[in-house]
Coordinates of C-alpha atoms in Angstrom, one line a residue:
Chain E
M1 CA 121.6 -25.0 9.2
S2 CA 121.3 -28.5 10.1
T3 CA 120.4 -29.3 6.4
D4 CA 121.2 -27.7 3.1
I5 CA 118.3 -25.5 1.4
P6 CA 117.7 -27.2 -2.2
W7 CA 118.2 -24.1 -4.4
N8 CA 117.4 -25.8 -7.7
L9 CA 113.9 -26.8 -6.8
I10 CA 113.0 -23.4 -4.6
A11 CA 114.5 -21.7 -7.1
P12 CA 111.1 -21.7 -9.9
L13 CA 108.9 -20.3 -7.0
I14 CA 111.2 -17.2 -7.0
V15 CA 111.1 -17.0 -10.7
I16 CA 107.4 -17.7 -10.4
Q17 CA 106.6 -14.7 -8.1
L18 CA 109.0 -12.5 -10.6
I19 CA 106.9 -13.4 -13.1
L20 CA 103.9 -12.9 -11.9
A21 CA 105.2 -9.7 -10.1
V22 CA 106.4 -7.8 -13.8
V23 CA 103.4 -9.0 -15.2
G24 CA 101.5 -7.4 -13.1
L25 CA 102.9 -3.9 -14.0
I26 CA 103.0 -4.2 -16.9
S27 CA 99.6 -4.5 -16.9
L28 CA 99.3 -2.0 -14.3
Y29 CA 101.6 0.4 -16.6
K30 CA 99.5 -0.6 -19.6
A31 CA 95.7 -0.3 -17.3
A32 CA 93.7 3.0 -18.8
S33 CA 92.0 3.1 -15.0
T34 CA 91.9 0.3 -12.1
R35 CA 90.0 0.5 -9.2
G36 CA 91.9 2.1 -6.1
P37 CA 94.3 4.3 -6.9
K38 CA 97.6 3.1 -9.2
W39 CA 100.6 3.5 -6.5
L40 CA 98.6 1.5 -4.0
W41 CA 98.5 -1.0 -6.5
V42 CA 102.4 -0.8 -7.3
I43 CA 103.4 -0.6 -3.3
I44 CA 100.5 -4.3 -3.4
I45 CA 102.0 -6.2 -6.2
L46 CA 105.3 -5.0 -5.0
C47 CA 105.2 -6.1 -1.3
G48 CA 102.7 -8.5 -1.1
N49 CA 104.6 -11.1 -2.9
L50 CA 102.7 -13.6 -4.6
L51 CA 99.0 -12.3 -2.8
G52 CA 100.1 -9.1 -3.7
S53 CA 99.8 -9.6 -7.7
V54 CA 97.1 -11.9 -7.2
A55 CA 94.9 -9.2 -5.7
Y56 CA 95.9 -7.2 -8.4
F57 CA 94.5 -9.3 -11.1
V58 CA 91.8 -10.3 -9.5
I59 CA 90.3 -6.9 -7.7
G60 CA 92.3 -3.9 -9.3
R61 CA 91.8 -5.0 -13.0
K62 CA 89.4 -3.8 -14.7
D63 CA 88.0 -5.9 -17.2
A64 CA 84.8 -4.5 -19.1
S65 CA 84.3 -0.9 -19.5
Chain Q
M1 CA 54.4 1.0 -50.2
T2 CA 55.1 -2.1 -48.8
P3 CA 55.8 -2.0 -45.2
L4 CA 59.2 -3.3 -44.1
L5 CA 58.2 -3.8 -40.7
Q6 CA 54.5 -4.1 -39.2
V7 CA 53.9 -3.5 -35.4
D8 CA 50.5 -4.1 -33.5
G9 CA 49.7 -3.4 -30.4
L10 CA 53.5 -3.8 -29.1
T11 CA 52.9 -3.7 -25.1
K12 CA 55.6 -3.8 -22.7
R13 CA 54.6 -4.3 -18.8
F14 CA 57.4 -4.8 -15.7
K15 CA 55.5 -5.7 -12.9
E16 CA 52.9 -3.1 -12.4
R17 CA 53.9 -0.7 -14.6
T18 CA 52.9 -0.7 -18.5
V19 CA 55.9 1.4 -20.1
V20 CA 54.9 0.8 -24.0
K21 CA 50.7 1.0 -24.4
G22 CA 49.7 -1.6 -27.3
I23 CA 51.4 0.5 -29.9
S24 CA 50.9 0.1 -33.8
F25 CA 53.2 1.9 -36.4
S26 CA 54.9 -0.1 -40.0
V27 CA 57.4 1.3 -41.5
A28 CA 58.0 1.4 -45.3
E29 CA 60.6 0.2 -47.8
G30 CA 63.5 2.7 -48.2
S31 CA 62.1 5.0 -45.4
C32 CA 63.6 7.1 -42.9
A33 CA 61.5 7.2 -39.4
A34 CA 62.6 8.8 -36.4
L35 CA 60.8 8.0 -32.6
L36 CA 60.7 11.4 -31.6
G37 CA 59.4 11.5 -27.9
P38 CA 60.7 13.0 -24.4
N39 CA 62.8 11.1 -22.4
G40 CA 61.3 8.3 -20.4
A41 CA 57.8 7.9 -22.9
G42 CA 59.3 4.7 -23.5
K43 CA 61.8 4.5 -26.7
T44 CA 64.5 2.8 -25.5
T45 CA 62.1 0.2 -24.2
T46 CA 60.0 0.1 -27.9
I47 CA 63.4 0.0 -29.4
S48 CA 65.2 -3.0 -27.2
M49 CA 61.6 -5.5 -28.2
L50 CA 62.2 -4.5 -32.1
A51 CA 65.7 -5.7 -32.1
G52 CA 64.8 -9.1 -30.2
L53 CA 66.4 -8.2 -26.8
L54 CA 63.2 -7.5 -25.2
Q55 CA 59.6 -9.9 -25.2
P56 CA 57.3 -8.4 -25.7
T57 CA 54.6 -8.6 -22.9
E58 CA 51.5 -8.8 -26.1
G59 CA 51.5 -7.8 -29.3
S60 CA 53.8 -8.6 -32.6
I61 CA 56.1 -7.9 -34.4
Q62 CA 56.8 -8.7 -37.8
L63 CA 59.1 -8.5 -40.7
R64 CA 58.8 -8.6 -44.3
V65 CA 61.4 -9.5 -46.1
G66 CA 61.0 -10.3 -50.0
G67 CA 56.6 -9.8 -49.0
K68 CA 57.0 -12.7 -46.3
P69 CA 56.9 -12.3 -42.7
V70 CA 60.7 -13.5 -41.3
L71 CA 60.3 -15.9 -38.0
D72 CA 63.8 -14.7 -37.1
R73 CA 64.4 -11.2 -37.5
R74 CA 67.7 -10.6 -36.1
P75 CA 69.6 -11.5 -39.8
Y76 CA 67.9 -8.8 -41.5
I77 CA 68.3 -6.2 -39.0
G78 CA 71.2 -4.2 -37.3
Y79 CA 70.7 -2.7 -33.7
L80 CA 73.1 0.2 -32.6
P81 CA 72.1 0.8 -28.9
Q82 CA 72.1 4.1 -27.2
M83 CA 75.4 3.5 -25.3
P84 CA 77.7 1.2 -27.7
V85 CA 79.8 -1.0 -25.3
F86 CA 82.4 -3.5 -26.6
Y87 CA 85.3 -5.2 -25.2
P88 CA 87.3 -2.9 -24.5
W89 CA 90.5 -4.9 -24.9
M90 CA 89.6 -5.6 -28.7
S91 CA 91.1 -3.1 -31.3
G92 CA 88.4 -1.4 -33.7
K93 CA 89.5 -3.8 -36.7
E94 CA 89.0 -7.1 -34.4
F95 CA 85.9 -6.7 -32.4
L96 CA 84.5 -5.5 -36.6
N97 CA 85.8 -8.5 -38.2
Y98 CA 83.8 -10.5 -35.0
A99 CA 81.0 -9.1 -35.6
G100 CA 81.1 -9.8 -39.5
E101 CA 81.6 -13.8 -38.8
L102 CA 78.8 -13.8 -35.7
A103 CA 76.6 -11.8 -38.8
G104 CA 76.9 -14.9 -40.7
L105 CA 79.4 -13.6 -43.4
T106 CA 82.2 -15.9 -44.5
T107 CA 85.8 -15.2 -42.8
R108 CA 87.2 -13.8 -46.2
E109 CA 83.7 -11.5 -46.5
A110 CA 84.3 -10.4 -42.6
A111 CA 87.8 -9.0 -43.7
L112 CA 87.1 -7.2 -46.4
K113 CA 84.0 -5.9 -45.3
T114 CA 85.5 -4.4 -41.9
G115 CA 88.6 -3.0 -44.2
E116 CA 85.7 -0.7 -46.1
W117 CA 83.5 -0.2 -43.0
L118 CA 86.8 0.9 -41.1
E119 CA 87.5 3.4 -44.0
A120 CA 83.4 4.3 -44.8
V121 CA 82.8 6.0 -41.1
G122 CA 86.0 7.3 -40.7
L123 CA 88.3 5.0 -39.1
G124 CA 90.8 3.5 -41.1
A125 CA 93.5 5.2 -38.9
D126 CA 92.1 4.0 -35.5
G127 CA 91.4 0.4 -36.6
Q128 CA 94.9 -1.3 -34.8
R129 CA 93.7 1.0 -31.4
K130 CA 92.2 -0.6 -28.3
I131 CA 88.5 0.4 -28.5
G132 CA 89.6 1.2 -24.2
G133 CA 91.1 4.0 -26.1
Y134 CA 88.2 5.0 -28.2
S135 CA 86.1 8.5 -27.5
G136 CA 82.7 8.7 -27.2
G137 CA 82.4 9.9 -31.2
M138 CA 84.7 6.9 -32.3
K139 CA 82.4 4.1 -30.1
Q140 CA 79.5 5.8 -32.1
R141 CA 80.9 5.5 -35.7
L142 CA 82.0 1.6 -34.7
G143 CA 79.0 0.8 -33.5
L144 CA 77.1 1.7 -36.5
A145 CA 79.7 -0.3 -38.7
Q146 CA 78.9 -3.2 -36.5
A147 CA 75.3 -2.3 -37.6
L148 CA 75.5 -2.1 -40.7
I149 CA 78.5 -4.8 -41.4
H150 CA 76.6 -7.4 -42.6
R151 CA 74.1 -5.5 -44.7
P152 CA 70.9 -5.0 -43.1
K153 CA 67.8 -4.6 -44.7
L154 CA 66.7 -2.5 -41.0
L155 CA 69.0 -0.1 -39.2
I156 CA 67.7 0.2 -35.6
L157 CA 69.6 2.6 -34.0
D158 CA 68.7 4.0 -30.0
E159 CA 69.7 8.2 -29.9
P160 CA 72.8 7.6 -31.9
V161 CA 73.5 11.4 -31.5
S162 CA 72.6 12.5 -28.5
A163 CA 75.6 11.6 -26.2
L164 CA 77.9 13.3 -28.3
D165 CA 79.7 16.9 -28.9
P166 CA 78.9 18.9 -31.8
A167 CA 81.3 17.5 -33.9
G168 CA 80.9 13.7 -33.5
R169 CA 76.9 14.6 -34.0
K170 CA 77.1 16.5 -37.1
D171 CA 80.0 13.1 -38.4
V172 CA 77.3 10.7 -37.1
L173 CA 74.5 12.3 -39.1
S174 CA 75.9 13.1 -42.4
L175 CA 76.9 8.8 -41.7
L176 CA 73.1 8.6 -41.1
Q177 CA 72.2 11.2 -44.1
R178 CA 74.6 8.2 -46.9
I179 CA 73.3 5.4 -45.0
R180 CA 69.3 5.9 -45.4
R181 CA 69.6 6.0 -49.4
E182 CA 70.5 2.2 -48.9
T183 CA 68.7 1.1 -46.1
T184 CA 65.9 1.9 -44.1
V185 CA 66.2 3.4 -40.6
L186 CA 64.5 3.4 -37.8
F187 CA 66.4 5.6 -35.1
S188 CA 65.1 6.6 -31.8
T189 CA 65.9 10.7 -30.2
H190 CA 64.4 12.9 -28.2
V191 CA 65.3 16.2 -30.4
L192 CA 63.4 17.0 -32.7
H193 CA 65.7 18.8 -34.9
D194 CA 67.7 15.3 -35.4
A195 CA 64.0 14.0 -36.5
E196 CA 63.7 17.0 -39.3
E197 CA 67.5 16.6 -40.7
I198 CA 67.5 12.8 -41.8
C199 CA 64.0 11.7 -41.2
D200 CA 60.4 11.4 -43.5
E201 CA 58.4 9.7 -41.4
I202 CA 57.9 10.8 -37.5
L203 CA 56.5 8.4 -34.9
M204 CA 55.9 11.3 -31.6
I205 CA 55.2 9.1 -28.6
K206 CA 54.4 10.2 -25.2
A207 CA 54.1 7.4 -22.0
G208 CA 54.4 4.6 -23.8
E209 CA 51.3 5.7 -26.6
I210 CA 51.9 7.1 -30.1
A211 CA 50.5 10.6 -29.9
L212 CA 51.0 11.9 -33.5
Q213 CA 52.2 9.8 -36.5
G214 CA 53.1 10.3 -40.6
N215 CA 54.8 11.5 -43.3
L216 CA 57.2 14.5 -41.8
E217 CA 55.9 17.0 -45.1
H218 CA 52.4 16.0 -44.2
I219 CA 52.6 17.1 -40.6
R220 CA 53.9 20.1 -41.1
R221 CA 51.6 20.8 -43.8
E222 CA 48.3 19.6 -42.0
Y223 CA 49.2 20.5 -38.2
S224 CA 51.5 23.7 -38.9
E225 CA 49.6 27.7 -39.4
P226 CA 50.8 29.4 -43.2
V227 CA 52.0 32.3 -41.4
I228 CA 53.5 35.3 -44.1
R229 CA 56.3 38.1 -41.9
M230 CA 56.8 41.3 -43.5
E231 CA 58.7 44.4 -43.4
V232 CA 58.3 47.6 -45.1
G233 CA 59.8 51.1 -46.4
G234 CA 59.7 54.5 -43.8
E235 CA 57.6 56.1 -46.3
K236 CA 54.3 56.7 -46.1
A237 CA 52.7 55.0 -49.3
S238 CA 53.9 51.8 -47.2
Q239 CA 52.8 51.9 -44.4
D240 CA 49.2 53.0 -45.0
W241 CA 49.4 50.0 -47.4
L242 CA 50.6 47.8 -43.8
A243 CA 47.9 49.1 -42.0
S244 CA 45.4 48.4 -44.2
V245 CA 46.7 44.3 -45.0
G246 CA 44.6 43.3 -41.7
N247 CA 41.1 44.0 -43.1
K248 CA 42.2 41.2 -46.7
A249 CA 39.4 38.9 -46.5
F250 CA 42.5 36.2 -47.0
V251 CA 44.2 37.0 -43.1
L252 CA 42.3 35.4 -40.5
Q253 CA 44.8 37.7 -37.7
A254 CA 46.7 40.0 -38.1
E255 CA 49.3 42.3 -36.3
I256 CA 51.2 45.1 -37.7
A257 CA 53.9 46.9 -35.7
G258 CA 55.1 50.2 -37.2
T259 CA 57.0 48.6 -40.3
R260 CA 56.3 45.0 -39.4
A261 CA 53.0 42.7 -39.7
E262 CA 52.6 39.2 -38.9
L263 CA 49.6 37.7 -41.0
T264 CA 48.1 34.3 -40.2
V265 CA 46.3 33.2 -43.9
A266 CA 44.5 30.4 -44.6
D267 CA 46.7 29.8 -48.0
V268 CA 49.7 30.8 -47.7
E269 CA 50.6 30.7 -51.3
Q270 CA 47.2 32.0 -52.7
A271 CA 47.7 34.8 -50.2
S272 CA 51.4 35.9 -51.2
H273 CA 50.2 36.0 -54.7
E274 CA 47.8 38.8 -53.4
L275 CA 50.2 40.8 -51.2
M276 CA 52.4 41.1 -54.0
E277 CA 49.9 42.5 -56.5
D278 CA 48.4 44.8 -54.1
A279 CA 51.2 46.0 -52.9
V280 CA 53.5 46.6 -56.5
A281 CA 50.0 48.3 -57.5
H282 CA 50.0 50.2 -54.6
H283 CA 54.2 51.3 -55.1
V284 CA 55.1 49.7 -51.5
I285 CA 58.8 49.5 -51.0
F286 CA 59.6 45.8 -49.7
R287 CA 62.5 45.1 -46.9
K288 CA 61.5 42.3 -46.5
F289 CA 59.3 39.0 -47.6
E290 CA 58.2 35.6 -45.9
S291 CA 56.4 33.2 -45.8
G292 CA 56.4 30.5 -43.8
Q293 CA 55.2 27.7 -41.0
S294 CA 54.4 27.4 -37.2
T295 CA 57.7 25.4 -37.0
L296 CA 57.2 21.9 -35.8
E297 CA 59.0 22.4 -32.4
D298 CA 56.0 24.2 -31.5
L299 CA 53.6 21.1 -32.1
F300 CA 56.3 19.3 -30.7
M301 CA 56.1 21.1 -27.8
K302 CA 52.4 21.3 -27.9
V303 CA 52.5 17.3 -28.0
V304 CA 55.0 16.7 -25.3
Q305 CA 53.1 19.0 -22.8
A306 CA 49.5 18.5 -23.4
Chain X
M1 CA 79.5 -25.3 -34.8
R2 CA 81.1 -22.0 -37.0
Q3 CA 79.9 -19.9 -34.2
F4 CA 81.3 -22.1 -31.4
R5 CA 84.4 -21.6 -32.6
L6 CA 84.1 -17.5 -33.2
F7 CA 83.1 -17.5 -29.2
F8 CA 85.4 -20.0 -27.8
R9 CA 88.4 -17.8 -30.2
K10 CA 87.0 -14.8 -28.2
E11 CA 86.7 -15.7 -25.2
M12 CA 90.6 -17.7 -24.9
L13 CA 91.7 -14.5 -26.4
E14 CA 90.2 -12.6 -23.8
M15 CA 91.7 -15.0 -21.0
G16 CA 95.0 -14.3 -23.0
R17 CA 94.5 -10.0 -22.6
S18 CA 93.2 -10.3 -19.7
Y19 CA 96.7 -12.4 -18.2
K20 CA 94.5 -15.2 -16.4
W21 CA 96.0 -17.9 -19.1
L22 CA 99.2 -17.2 -16.7
W23 CA 98.3 -16.0 -13.5
V24 CA 96.2 -18.8 -12.8
P25 CA 97.6 -21.2 -13.9
L26 CA 100.8 -20.1 -12.3
V27 CA 99.5 -19.2 -8.6
F28 CA 97.9 -22.7 -9.0
L29 CA 101.3 -24.5 -9.8
M30 CA 102.5 -22.1 -6.5
L31 CA 99.9 -23.9 -4.4
G32 CA 100.4 -27.2 -5.4
V33 CA 104.3 -26.8 -5.2
M34 CA 104.0 -24.7 -1.6
Q35 CA 102.2 -27.5 0.6
P36 CA 105.6 -30.2 0.2
I37 CA 108.1 -27.6 0.5
V38 CA 106.5 -26.2 3.8
T39 CA 106.2 -30.1 5.1
R40 CA 110.0 -30.5 4.2
F41 CA 111.1 -27.4 5.7
M42 CA 108.8 -27.2 8.9
P43 CA 111.1 -28.5 11.2
E44 CA 113.3 -25.9 10.4
I45 CA 111.0 -23.3 10.1
L46 CA 109.5 -24.1 14.2
K47 CA 113.2 -24.1 15.1
S48 CA 114.2 -21.3 14.0
A49 CA 110.9 -19.3 15.1
G50 CA 112.6 -19.7 18.2
N51 CA 110.5 -18.9 21.1
M52 CA 109.6 -22.5 22.8
P53 CA 110.1 -23.3 25.4
K54 CA 112.6 -24.8 26.6
G55 CA 113.0 -28.6 26.9
M56 CA 109.3 -28.7 25.2
T57 CA 111.1 -30.8 22.0
I58 CA 109.1 -31.2 18.6
T59 CA 108.2 -34.9 17.9
M60 CA 106.7 -34.9 14.6
E61 CA 106.4 -38.0 12.0
P62 CA 107.4 -37.2 8.7
P63 CA 104.9 -37.7 6.5
S64 CA 104.5 -39.6 3.9
G65 CA 104.3 -39.1 0.2
A66 CA 100.8 -39.2 -0.6
E67 CA 99.5 -37.8 3.0
V68 CA 101.2 -34.3 1.1
M69 CA 99.4 -34.8 -2.0
A70 CA 96.5 -34.8 0.5
Q71 CA 97.2 -31.9 2.1
T72 CA 98.1 -30.0 -1.6
L73 CA 94.2 -31.3 -2.0
S74 CA 92.8 -29.7 0.9
Q75 CA 94.8 -27.2 0.1
Y76 CA 93.2 -26.3 -3.2
N77 CA 90.0 -26.7 -1.7
S78 CA 89.7 -23.7 -0.1
V79 CA 92.5 -20.7 -1.9
G80 CA 92.2 -23.1 -5.1
L81 CA 88.6 -22.8 -5.2
L82 CA 88.6 -19.5 -3.9
I83 CA 91.3 -18.2 -7.2
L84 CA 89.2 -20.1 -9.5
V85 CA 86.0 -18.6 -8.4
L86 CA 87.2 -15.2 -8.5
S87 CA 88.5 -15.4 -12.2
L88 CA 85.4 -17.2 -13.5
M89 CA 82.6 -15.0 -11.9
T90 CA 82.1 -11.7 -14.1
M91 CA 82.4 -14.6 -17.8
I92 CA 78.6 -14.5 -18.3
S93 CA 77.4 -11.6 -15.9
G94 CA 80.3 -9.0 -16.8
E95 CA 78.9 -8.8 -20.4
R96 CA 75.2 -8.6 -19.5
Q97 CA 76.3 -5.7 -16.8
S98 CA 78.9 -3.4 -19.6
G99 CA 75.9 -4.0 -22.1
V100 CA 78.4 -5.8 -25.1
S101 CA 75.8 -8.3 -24.8
Q102 CA 73.2 -6.3 -26.6
M103 CA 75.3 -5.7 -29.7
I104 CA 76.1 -10.0 -29.9
F105 CA 72.7 -10.9 -29.2
S106 CA 70.9 -8.8 -31.7
K107 CA 73.2 -10.5 -34.3
P108 CA 71.4 -13.8 -35.1
V109 CA 74.0 -16.0 -33.0
S110 CA 73.5 -19.4 -30.6
F111 CA 72.9 -18.8 -26.9
V112 CA 73.9 -22.5 -27.4
S113 CA 76.7 -21.9 -28.4
Y114 CA 78.0 -19.0 -27.1
T115 CA 77.8 -20.4 -23.5
A116 CA 79.1 -23.4 -24.5
A117 CA 81.9 -21.7 -25.2
K118 CA 81.9 -20.1 -22.1
W119 CA 81.6 -23.4 -20.5
M120 CA 84.4 -25.0 -22.2
S121 CA 87.1 -22.1 -21.7
M122 CA 86.5 -22.6 -18.5
L123 CA 86.7 -26.0 -18.8
S124 CA 90.3 -25.6 -20.3
L125 CA 91.6 -23.0 -17.9
I126 CA 90.5 -25.3 -15.0
T127 CA 92.5 -28.8 -16.6
V128 CA 95.6 -26.5 -17.6
S129 CA 95.7 -24.6 -14.2
F130 CA 95.0 -27.6 -12.2
V131 CA 96.8 -30.4 -14.0
L132 CA 100.0 -27.8 -13.9
G133 CA 99.2 -27.5 -10.1
Y134 CA 99.2 -30.8 -9.5
A135 CA 102.2 -32.6 -11.5
G136 CA 103.7 -29.4 -9.8
A137 CA 102.9 -30.7 -6.6
W138 CA 104.0 -34.6 -7.3
Y139 CA 107.2 -33.2 -8.3
Y140 CA 108.0 -32.2 -5.6
T141 CA 106.7 -34.3 -2.9
A142 CA 108.8 -37.3 -4.8
Q143 CA 112.0 -35.2 -4.9
M144 CA 111.4 -33.5 -1.6
I145 CA 108.9 -36.1 0.5
G146 CA 109.8 -39.7 -0.8
P147 CA 107.7 -41.5 -3.2
V148 CA 103.5 -41.6 -4.3
D149 CA 102.1 -44.6 -5.7
A150 CA 101.4 -43.4 -9.2
A151 CA 98.2 -44.8 -9.8
A152 CA 96.7 -43.6 -6.8
A153 CA 97.8 -40.5 -7.8
V154 CA 96.4 -39.8 -11.3
K155 CA 92.8 -41.1 -9.6
A156 CA 92.6 -38.5 -7.3
G157 CA 93.5 -36.4 -9.6
L158 CA 90.9 -37.2 -11.6
F159 CA 88.1 -36.9 -9.5
Y160 CA 89.4 -34.0 -8.2
L161 CA 89.8 -32.5 -11.5
L162 CA 86.0 -33.5 -11.7
W163 CA 84.9 -31.5 -8.4
M164 CA 86.7 -28.7 -10.1
W165 CA 84.7 -28.6 -13.1
F166 CA 82.0 -28.9 -11.1
A167 CA 82.6 -25.8 -9.5
G168 CA 82.7 -23.7 -12.3
S169 CA 80.0 -24.9 -13.8
L170 CA 78.2 -23.9 -10.5
T171 CA 79.9 -20.7 -10.8
L172 CA 78.9 -20.0 -14.3
L173 CA 75.3 -21.3 -13.8
V174 CA 75.0 -18.4 -10.7
S175 CA 77.0 -16.1 -13.4
S176 CA 73.9 -16.4 -15.5
L177 CA 71.7 -16.1 -12.8
L178 CA 72.8 -12.8 -11.2
N179 CA 74.8 -9.6 -11.3
P180 CA 76.6 -8.5 -9.0
A181 CA 80.4 -9.5 -8.8
A182 CA 80.3 -10.4 -5.0
G183 CA 77.4 -12.3 -5.0
I184 CA 78.2 -14.7 -7.8
A185 CA 81.4 -15.1 -5.7
F186 CA 79.8 -15.3 -2.6
V187 CA 77.0 -17.7 -3.9
S188 CA 78.7 -20.2 -5.7
L189 CA 82.0 -20.6 -3.4
G190 CA 79.4 -21.2 -0.6
A191 CA 77.5 -23.8 -2.1
A192 CA 80.4 -24.9 -3.2
L193 CA 82.0 -25.5 0.7
L194 CA 78.4 -27.0 2.0
L195 CA 78.4 -29.2 -0.1
S196 CA 81.5 -30.5 0.5
L197 CA 81.6 -30.0 3.9
M198 CA 77.8 -31.4 4.7
Y199 CA 79.6 -34.8 3.0
G200 CA 82.1 -35.2 5.7
M201 CA 79.3 -34.1 8.1
I202 CA 77.1 -37.0 6.7
P203 CA 78.4 -39.3 4.1
E204 CA 76.7 -41.8 4.7
Y205 CA 73.4 -39.7 3.2
L206 CA 75.1 -38.2 0.9
A207 CA 77.9 -41.0 -0.5
W208 CA 76.7 -39.7 -4.0
S209 CA 77.2 -35.6 -3.9
P210 CA 79.3 -34.0 -5.9
G211 CA 80.6 -32.4 -2.5
A212 CA 82.3 -36.1 -2.1
L213 CA 84.7 -36.0 -4.7
P214 CA 86.6 -33.8 -2.8
Q215 CA 87.2 -36.7 -0.2
L216 CA 86.7 -39.1 -2.4
A217 CA 90.6 -38.0 -3.7
I218 CA 92.0 -37.8 -0.4
T219 CA 91.0 -41.2 0.5
F220 CA 93.0 -42.5 -2.6
L221 CA 95.9 -41.4 -1.3
Q222 CA 95.3 -42.3 2.0
R223 CA 94.0 -46.1 1.2
E224 CA 91.5 -45.6 4.4
G225 CA 88.6 -47.6 2.9
G226 CA 85.0 -46.1 3.4
D227 CA 85.4 -45.3 -0.4
T228 CA 81.7 -46.6 -1.2
G229 CA 79.3 -44.6 -3.8
K230 CA 82.5 -43.8 -6.6
A231 CA 80.3 -44.4 -9.2
G232 CA 77.2 -42.7 -8.2
A233 CA 79.1 -39.4 -7.7
L234 CA 80.9 -39.3 -10.7
A235 CA 77.2 -39.9 -12.6
I236 CA 75.2 -37.2 -10.6
S237 CA 78.5 -34.3 -10.5
I238 CA 78.2 -34.9 -14.5
L239 CA 74.7 -34.8 -14.4
C240 CA 74.5 -32.0 -12.6
M241 CA 76.9 -30.1 -14.7
A242 CA 74.9 -30.7 -18.1
V243 CA 72.1 -29.4 -15.7
F244 CA 73.6 -26.1 -14.8
F245 CA 74.9 -25.7 -18.8
A246 CA 71.5 -26.2 -19.3
G247 CA 69.8 -24.0 -17.0
A248 CA 73.3 -21.3 -17.9
V249 CA 71.2 -21.8 -21.7
S250 CA 68.6 -20.7 -21.2
M251 CA 69.3 -17.9 -18.7
V252 CA 71.8 -16.1 -21.2
K253 CA 68.6 -16.4 -23.7
Y254 CA 66.0 -15.2 -20.9
K255 CA 67.8 -12.3 -20.2
K256 CA 69.8 -10.8 -22.7
S257 CA 70.3 -8.0 -21.3
K258 CA 69.6 -5.8 -17.8
I259 CA 66.7 -3.5 -19.4

């Protein structure tokens, strides 16, 4: 590597991703039902990085029922 | 009695289809009226117009408070839709509080009334839980509480018990029994039995028109035919007597089979008096003596199928 | 006024409990911060991709801080707008669809307060999310790329914020008109993109269009001139928002429930 990576600037990004994933999983655990099977959303949140969590919040959560 | 609600020529057209066809009726203060009719008769449409959710195509709805018609009915009515839906993320207590404040109660009043009504509808222990986890019966009871929290003059309910299981149905009906002592109630149902249980006025509606309306007792008397059913002992004196009752002047129609008879009479009281006296004179032994009416159910079926 | 407070408190609570107050600002922050980072490491990324033909060298002019900020704003105009529309689309239609509006509207409530509370909470969410993301982008750009002119950055940010407000207002109006969520997202997003695209094609005719706002914001950063009609676009956008609001109020009143 020709340049040293400024970890102090990259670290917050990882933290944000983690927060989103953890909150997504908590909300998934608490939700009575979701659009599509729950196990699928677990995989999407864990593997889909930022997009996975966002997809869950936008599509997976049922706000009204 | 002064009418609390006065409806004149109420009509609702959706494009080509006229769902409610110029119905008129009134609901007296302190009474309980049932809007009774088969599914698709226009009950929900009528109720929605009364609750102010739908604009009538024609006709007027007047609510009189203190003898004067009011411009905005909403502060004086409580409304429970057919399938009450809440915010699943709120707790029962939060929703009641919110509903109370929206209806114009002060923050303190709302908090006070919320506690009272949660207890009154039997949700005292579940107030802190999220509504998302409530059963159908619990939602219906919470719906009643939110409709009543601001002490409305008129409570309007759309099929309040139709979707409930027998236990939930019983809960809600007994609640309504209690409420109707304090508030005028108008509710729709397709089950005659529910109407009979708590109401004194009925409005039978069919295909958007009122087929029959009036006081329940009155209708029962006017439209039902008096019937006497009896069964006598097997010995000869009794059987001979029974065979002869068909000839009495007050009997319009008689069906006699062995020891049983069913008589359609002109006047049930007069008939039972005379029958009893005659029976005593002839040493008849009764096993059963029942005077009654052809039921409202028969009438309802006749109206609905006509 | 009291009813507005009640409705507003409810909207805030709902946005909190559905985690909107968490994920929308965080996603905006990620979007903002990504651009400077990706730009900074682009040469390394390309190098480590490793499937370059031999002898080919990449000559890349290192972009200036202002350019990276401008690129961030373009990011917001695609992904950011999408996130925004998706998170707001059911704000009005949802309650009508579920049926909870039947109970709310049979109470003596003001339709203006009801709609205004939704508007205010939408504006708050957008403002917090965008300011956080934009500040993040600015900080990271300053740290990793180079300094950005403060006056230009602030002006660009304000113009862009107004554009986001406009898009949010449009979404709420469509939400008051239509029921299906997918339809609302499609129409709102389509209309917003169309507006900014059309400005890109014929800027001379649409100088005052709200669609000019994102481009105007970018020109502040790039100082390329051609930024006529700023005041006009500003005024028209605010006027449009007011009209959208009035339209939504009357639609809410007209379509109280789905019966």
